[in-house]
Amino acid sequence: MKIYKAIKQDHDIQRDLCDKISNTSGDTEERRELWKKLKKELEVHAVAEERYFYSPLVDSDDMQEDARHGMAEHHEMDELIEEINDTDMSSPHWLATVKKLIHKVEHHLEDEEKDFFDKAKKLYSEEEAESLAKSYETTMTEYRDSWPASIPGKDE
């Protein structure tokens, strides 16, 4: 498997969780569980994706701007996650902020799948794309298992 397919599989998980959480209301067990799963997926994915997709591209003149843009969007998502964590789940503001996050996630996934992946395919060899996927998947598994402690800078 290549890095693009590995990332796309996780994008599909994120899309599913975004869809499910946007159809919840109030401070319910379902909403709490979906939020925990979405937050975990976004945080773990951002770390692994930056390490195994974006970081190697920063040195490329052709992808440096895109790589920095993608990492900046991860930071924006982190800030929205913190705002959501600090908001009462039964508040209308909570769902409004989740919807902002979902919009940001959807935009980010579209950038990658419709633009960045095609550009990266011109830079990564088949072997590099496969090697990066293995490292990415290993990190995803390890970080999912030890989340939230696995997320650098998180002290939950």
PDB file of C-alpha atoms in Angstrom:
ATOM      1  CA  MET A   1       0.000   0.000   0.000  1.00  0.00           C
ATOM      2  CA  LYS A   2       1.149   3.534  -0.728  1.00  0.00           C
ATOM      3  CA  ILE A   3       0.954   6.524   1.616  1.00  0.00           C
ATOM      4  CA  TYR A   4      -1.957   8.047  -0.325  1.00  0.00           C
ATOM      5  CA  LYS A   5      -4.218   5.033   0.187  1.00  0.00           C
ATOM      6  CA  ALA A   6      -3.263   4.722   3.856  1.00  0.00           C
ATOM      7  CA  ILE A   7      -4.135   8.374   4.461  1.00  0.00           C
ATOM      8  CA  LYS A   8      -7.336   8.118   2.397  1.00  0.00           C
ATOM      9  CA  GLN A   9      -8.537   5.205   4.545  1.00  0.00           C
ATOM     10  CA  ASP A  10      -8.189   7.392   7.624  1.00  0.00           C
ATOM     11  CA  HIS A  11      -9.892  10.276   5.838  1.00  0.00           C
ATOM     12  CA  ASP A  12     -12.893   8.003   5.310  1.00  0.00           C
ATOM     13  CA  ILE A  13     -13.010   7.277   9.070  1.00  0.00           C
ATOM     14  CA  GLN A  14     -12.913  11.018   9.770  1.00  0.00           C
ATOM     15  CA  ARG A  15     -15.695  11.746   7.264  1.00  0.00           C
ATOM     16  CA  ASP A  16     -17.894   9.070   8.829  1.00  0.00           C
ATOM     17  CA  LEU A  17     -17.356  10.409  12.344  1.00  0.00           C
ATOM     18  CA  CYS A  18     -17.963  14.005  11.203  1.00  0.00           C
ATOM     19  CA  ASP A  19     -21.233  12.953   9.594  1.00  0.00           C
ATOM     20  CA  LYS A  20     -22.376  11.062  12.676  1.00  0.00           C
ATOM     21  CA  ILE A  21     -21.483  13.751  15.215  1.00  0.00           C
ATOM     22  CA  SER A  22     -23.174  16.512  13.224  1.00  0.00           C
ATOM     23  CA  ASN A  23     -26.445  14.606  13.606  1.00  0.00           C
ATOM     24  CA  THR A  24     -26.350  14.516  17.405  1.00  0.00           C
ATOM     25  CA  SER A  25     -27.846  16.911  19.901  1.00  0.00           C
ATOM     26  CA  GLY A  26     -27.477  17.706  23.570  1.00  0.00           C
ATOM     27  CA  ASP A  27     -25.077  16.324  26.136  1.00  0.00           C
ATOM     28  CA  THR A  28     -25.629  12.629  25.422  1.00  0.00           C
ATOM     29  CA  GLU A  29     -23.469   9.534  25.779  1.00  0.00           C
ATOM     30  CA  GLU A  30     -23.569   9.078  21.983  1.00  0.00           C
ATOM     31  CA  ARG A  31     -22.273  12.613  21.393  1.00  0.00           C
ATOM     32  CA  ARG A  32     -19.573  12.220  24.049  1.00  0.00           C
ATOM     33  CA  GLU A  33     -18.377   8.938  22.529  1.00  0.00           C
ATOM     34  CA  LEU A  34     -18.409  10.268  18.950  1.00  0.00           C
ATOM     35  CA  TRP A  35     -16.534  13.401  20.031  1.00  0.00           C
ATOM     36  CA  LYS A  36     -13.885  11.314  21.783  1.00  0.00           C
ATOM     37  CA  LYS A  37     -13.449   9.131  18.671  1.00  0.00           C
ATOM     38  CA  LEU A  38     -13.321  12.095  16.266  1.00  0.00           C
ATOM     39  CA  LYS A  39     -10.877  14.031  18.436  1.00  0.00           C
ATOM     40  CA  LYS A  40      -8.646  10.954  18.736  1.00  0.00           C
ATOM     41  CA  GLU A  41      -8.682  10.299  14.980  1.00  0.00           C
ATOM     42  CA  LEU A  42      -7.905  13.916  14.112  1.00  0.00           C
ATOM     43  CA  GLU A  43      -5.088  14.238  16.638  1.00  0.00           C
ATOM     44  CA  VAL A  44      -3.412  10.921  15.841  1.00  0.00           C
ATOM     45  CA  HIS A  45      -3.807  11.439  12.096  1.00  0.00           C
ATOM     46  CA  ALA A  46      -2.304  14.938  12.195  1.00  0.00           C
ATOM     47  CA  VAL A  47       0.847  13.739  13.957  1.00  0.00           C
ATOM     48  CA  ALA A  48       1.380  10.755  11.650  1.00  0.00           C
ATOM     49  CA  GLU A  49       0.503  12.685   8.502  1.00  0.00           C
ATOM     50  CA  GLU A  50       2.854  15.534   9.323  1.00  0.00           C
ATOM     51  CA  ARG A  51       5.652  13.094  10.062  1.00  0.00           C
ATOM     52  CA  TYR A  52       5.256  10.766   7.073  1.00  0.00           C
ATOM     53  CA  PHE A  53       3.593  12.859   4.386  1.00  0.00           C
ATOM     54  CA  TYR A  54       4.228  16.557   4.949  1.00  0.00           C
ATOM     55  CA  SER A  55       7.668  16.721   6.595  1.00  0.00           C
ATOM     56  CA  PRO A  56       9.465  14.954   3.734  1.00  0.00           C
ATOM     57  CA  LEU A  57       7.763  17.346   1.283  1.00  0.00           C
ATOM     58  CA  VAL A  58       8.853  20.560   3.025  1.00  0.00           C
ATOM     59  CA  ASP A  59      12.289  20.265   1.393  1.00  0.00           C
ATOM     60  CA  SER A  60      10.740  20.211  -2.080  1.00  0.00           C
ATOM     61  CA  ASP A  61      10.319  23.493  -3.922  1.00  0.00           C
ATOM     62  CA  ASP A  62       7.259  22.013  -5.660  1.00  0.00           C
ATOM     63  CA  MET A  63       5.458  21.048  -2.435  1.00  0.00           C
ATOM     64  CA  GLN A  64       6.842  23.279   0.309  1.00  0.00           C
ATOM     65  CA  GLU A  65       3.939  25.742   0.185  1.00  0.00           C
ATOM     66  CA  ASP A  66       1.352  22.931   0.150  1.00  0.00           C
ATOM     67  CA  ALA A  67       3.059  21.083   3.006  1.00  0.00           C
ATOM     68  CA  ARG A  68       3.132  24.202   5.138  1.00  0.00           C
ATOM     69  CA  HIS A  69      -0.506  24.919   4.270  1.00  0.00           C
ATOM     70  CA  GLY A  70      -1.552  21.401   5.318  1.00  0.00           C
ATOM     71  CA  MET A  71       0.313  21.641   8.617  1.00  0.00           C
ATOM     72  CA  ALA A  72      -1.170  25.085   9.285  1.00  0.00           C
ATOM     73  CA  GLU A  73      -4.648  23.615   8.799  1.00  0.00           C
ATOM     74  CA  HIS A  74      -3.817  20.928  11.371  1.00  0.00           C
ATOM     75  CA  HIS A  75      -2.974  23.731  13.807  1.00  0.00           C
ATOM     76  CA  GLU A  76      -6.287  25.471  13.061  1.00  0.00           C
ATOM     77  CA  MET A  77      -8.107  22.195  13.733  1.00  0.00           C
ATOM     78  CA  ASP A  78      -6.212  21.814  17.030  1.00  0.00           C
ATOM     79  CA  GLU A  79      -7.425  25.249  18.095  1.00  0.00           C
ATOM     80  CA  LEU A  80     -11.039  24.362  17.244  1.00  0.00           C
ATOM     81  CA  ILE A  81     -10.699  21.083  19.170  1.00  0.00           C
ATOM     82  CA  GLU A  82      -9.544  23.036  22.228  1.00  0.00           C
ATOM     83  CA  GLU A  83     -12.469  25.465  21.873  1.00  0.00           C
ATOM     84  CA  ILE A  84     -14.906  22.541  21.619  1.00  0.00           C
ATOM     85  CA  ASN A  85     -13.357  20.892  24.683  1.00  0.00           C
ATOM     86  CA  ASP A  86     -13.869  24.134  26.638  1.00  0.00           C
ATOM     87  CA  THR A  87     -17.543  24.477  25.623  1.00  0.00           C
ATOM     88  CA  ASP A  88     -20.552  22.896  27.326  1.00  0.00           C
ATOM     89  CA  MET A  89     -21.668  20.037  25.088  1.00  0.00           C
ATOM     90  CA  SER A  90     -25.342  20.979  25.489  1.00  0.00           C
ATOM     91  CA  SER A  91     -24.668  24.547  24.326  1.00  0.00           C
ATOM     92  CA  PRO A  92     -25.644  25.599  20.772  1.00  0.00           C
ATOM     93  CA  HIS A  93     -22.115  27.029  20.517  1.00  0.00           C
ATOM     94  CA  TRP A  94     -20.692  23.511  20.903  1.00  0.00           C
ATOM     95  CA  LEU A  95     -22.403  22.188  17.770  1.00  0.00           C
ATOM     96  CA  ALA A  96     -21.698  25.411  15.862  1.00  0.00           C
ATOM     97  CA  THR A  97     -17.988  25.054  16.633  1.00  0.00           C
ATOM     98  CA  VAL A  98     -18.049  21.353  15.710  1.00  0.00           C
ATOM     99  CA  LYS A  99     -19.563  22.351  12.373  1.00  0.00           C
ATOM    100  CA  LYS A 100     -16.698  24.839  11.861  1.00  0.00           C
ATOM    101  CA  LEU A 101     -14.279  22.005  12.599  1.00  0.00           C
ATOM    102  CA  ILE A 102     -16.077  19.678  10.190  1.00  0.00           C
ATOM    103  CA  HIS A 103     -15.910  22.322   7.460  1.00  0.00           C
ATOM    104  CA  LYS A 104     -12.169  22.733   8.089  1.00  0.00           C
ATOM    105  CA  VAL A 105     -11.644  18.941   8.050  1.00  0.00           C
ATOM    106  CA  GLU A 106     -13.584  18.525   4.806  1.00  0.00           C
ATOM    107  CA  HIS A 107     -11.630  21.342   3.145  1.00  0.00           C
ATOM    108  CA  HIS A 108      -8.339  19.825   4.313  1.00  0.00           C
ATOM    109  CA  LEU A 109      -9.203  16.328   3.067  1.00  0.00           C
ATOM    110  CA  GLU A 110     -10.263  17.713  -0.301  1.00  0.00           C
ATOM    111  CA  ASP A 111      -7.006  19.691  -0.649  1.00  0.00           C
ATOM    112  CA  GLU A 112      -5.018  16.544  -0.042  1.00  0.00           C
ATOM    113  CA  GLU A 113      -7.032  14.115  -2.137  1.00  0.00           C
ATOM    114  CA  LYS A 114      -7.662  16.393  -5.123  1.00  0.00           C
ATOM    115  CA  ASP A 115      -4.377  18.307  -5.229  1.00  0.00           C
ATOM    116  CA  PHE A 116      -1.567  17.380  -2.832  1.00  0.00           C
ATOM    117  CA  PHE A 117      -1.571  13.635  -3.528  1.00  0.00           C
ATOM    118  CA  ASP A 118      -1.166  14.174  -7.288  1.00  0.00           C
ATOM    119  CA  LYS A 119       1.729  16.560  -6.724  1.00  0.00           C
ATOM    120  CA  ALA A 120       3.385  14.239  -4.198  1.00  0.00           C
ATOM    121  CA  LYS A 121       3.143  11.305  -6.616  1.00  0.00           C
ATOM    122  CA  LYS A 122       5.527  13.210  -8.890  1.00  0.00           C
ATOM    123  CA  LEU A 123       8.062  13.474  -6.060  1.00  0.00           C
ATOM    124  CA  TYR A 124       7.816  10.187  -4.177  1.00  0.00           C
ATOM    125  CA  SER A 125       8.996   7.030  -5.896  1.00  0.00           C
ATOM    126  CA  GLU A 126       6.804   3.913  -5.641  1.00  0.00           C
ATOM    127  CA  GLU A 127       9.199   2.510  -3.041  1.00  0.00           C
ATOM    128  CA  GLU A 128       9.172   5.733  -0.995  1.00  0.00           C
ATOM    129  CA  ALA A 129       5.367   5.875  -1.081  1.00  0.00           C
ATOM    130  CA  GLU A 130       5.172   2.281   0.164  1.00  0.00           C
ATOM    131  CA  SER A 131       7.800   2.791   2.858  1.00  0.00           C
ATOM    132  CA  LEU A 132       6.095   5.958   4.080  1.00  0.00           C
ATOM    133  CA  ALA A 133       2.767   4.093   4.247  1.00  0.00           C
ATOM    134  CA  LYS A 134       4.276   1.370   6.450  1.00  0.00           C
ATOM    135  CA  SER A 135       5.748   3.925   8.837  1.00  0.00           C
ATOM    136  CA  TYR A 136       2.517   5.943   8.819  1.00  0.00           C
ATOM    137  CA  GLU A 137       0.360   2.896   9.577  1.00  0.00           C
ATOM    138  CA  THR A 138       2.682   1.716  12.361  1.00  0.00           C
ATOM    139  CA  THR A 139       2.564   5.147  13.980  1.00  0.00           C
ATOM    140  CA  MET A 140      -1.217   5.354  13.611  1.00  0.00           C
ATOM    141  CA  THR A 141      -1.625   2.001  15.367  1.00  0.00           C
ATOM    142  CA  GLU A 142       0.800   2.860  18.167  1.00  0.00           C
ATOM    143  CA  TYR A 143      -0.678   6.308  18.721  1.00  0.00           C
ATOM    144  CA  ARG A 144      -4.282   5.101  18.639  1.00  0.00           C
ATOM    145  CA  ASP A 145      -3.396   2.537  21.290  1.00  0.00           C
ATOM    146  CA  SER A 146      -1.728   5.062  23.590  1.00  0.00           C
ATOM    147  CA  TRP A 147      -3.862   8.169  22.897  1.00  0.00           C
ATOM    148  CA  PRO A 148      -3.975  10.846  24.311  1.00  0.00           C
ATOM    149  CA  ALA A 149      -0.527  10.372  25.894  1.00  0.00           C
ATOM    150  CA  SER A 150       0.935   9.708  22.438  1.00  0.00           C
ATOM    151  CA  ILE A 151       0.143  13.191  21.158  1.00  0.00           C
ATOM    152  CA  PRO A 152       3.127  15.531  21.541  1.00  0.00           C
ATOM    153  CA  GLY A 153       2.233  18.543  23.668  1.00  0.00           C
ATOM    154  CA  LYS A 154      -0.995  17.008  24.995  1.00  0.00           C
ATOM    155  CA  ASP A 155      -1.272  16.535  28.734  1.00  0.00           C
ATOM    156  CA  GLU A 156      -4.735  15.021  29.139  1.00  0.00           C
TER     157      GLU A 156
END
